[in-house]
Amino acid sequence: QKEVEQNSGPLSVPEGAIASLNCTYSDRVSQSFFWYRQYSGKSPELIMSIYSNGDKEDGRFTAQLNKASQYVSLLIRDSQPSDSATYLCAVNSGGTDKLIFGTGTRLQVFP
Amino acid sequence: DVKVTQSSRYLVKRTGEKVFLECVQDMDHENMFWYRQDPGLGLRLIYFSYDVKMKEKGDIPEGYSVSREKKERFSLILESASTNQTSMYLCASIGGGMNTEAFFGQGTRLTVV
């Protein structure tokens, strides 16, 4: 079992819709969870971090964490074509600063 | 403005060459990481370092070594480059404690021929 799992996609949504990205992780000790966005040919950039169960909202983005189910998700409201990118879920491993990434989900937002 | 700088954006090396990839950060971060990124495989951790002269193996350390002689610099070494090491290499640094955001360098696209 991979430490961090994501559906590779592509996930295609129309402009203005809600995009829902999901991630599961295997290490129950993990404390920190992140969503990074990566445009083609560019480095990943952090868009959301979440540390406790529940929802965390930042503008059009909402991260959701359920530690009991070992599940973290990212919702993007009012999706825009500029949101088209690969979204990487990252989890710290073993309660350390070691950061493990999923393989990423490619999101396509079409006009 | 925080910065992680990798020494080369593109690199072409021959099989068997010793290759050095350099990464420098100006944020006084304790933790630095080397990943490689391949299509369909995501970012895979090669090595990381949590302090000067300290290093730990990641998930795919075979064929690589690292050096961290100064806090701001973390080097990845390919002892004898092989074609299966053709990849995008990304360096990242993290502050530690509650500040766990990773900052990435611009990446080095290495081609081994």
Short mmCIF file of C-alpha atoms in Angstrom, two decimals, chain A residues 3 32 34 36 38 41 43-44 46 51 88 97-103, chain B residues 9 31 33 35 37 41-43 45 48 90 96 100-102 104-106:
data_model
loop_
_atom_site.label_atom_id
_atom_site.label_comp_id
_atom_site.label_asym_id
_atom_site.label_seq_id
_atom_site.Cartn_x
_atom_site.Cartn_y
_atom_site.Cartn_z
CA GLU A 3 1.74 5.88 1.88
CA SER A 32 0.25 17.65 9.02
CA PHE A 34 -0.98 19.74 2.63
CA TYR A 36 0.11 21.67 -3.44
CA GLN A 38 1.70 22.24 -9.78
CA GLY A 41 6.74 22.64 -16.11
CA SER A 43 7.48 23.55 -9.18
CA PRO A 44 4.74 22.73 -6.65
CA LEU A 46 1.43 25.30 -1.36
CA TYR A 51 -3.66 19.97 10.94
CA LEU A 88 -0.54 17.01 -4.99
CA ASP A 97 9.23 16.63 9.00
CA LYS A 98 9.65 13.98 6.33
CA LEU A 99 7.13 14.92 3.65
CA ILE A 100 5.57 12.23 1.47
CA PHE A 101 3.61 13.10 -1.67
CA GLY A 102 0.88 11.35 -3.55
CA THR A 103 1.16 10.95 -7.30
CA ARG B 9 17.62 24.27 -14.85
CA ASN B 31 15.18 20.47 6.81
CA PHE B 33 14.87 17.37 0.73
CA TYR B 35 12.84 14.47 -4.76
CA GLN B 37 9.48 13.52 -10.30
CA LEU B 41 4.93 8.40 -10.21
CA GLY B 42 4.63 11.76 -8.51
CA LEU B 43 7.36 13.11 -6.25
CA LEU B 45 11.81 11.18 -1.85
CA PHE B 48 16.52 14.35 3.26
CA LEU B 90 13.30 18.99 -7.11
CA GLY B 96 10.57 22.64 11.09
CA THR B 100 5.99 22.86 7.88
CA GLU B 101 5.39 24.53 4.52
CA ALA B 102 7.80 23.19 1.91
CA PHE B 104 10.64 24.24 -3.73
CA GLY B 105 13.43 25.15 -6.07
CA GLN B 106 12.73 25.58 -9.77
#
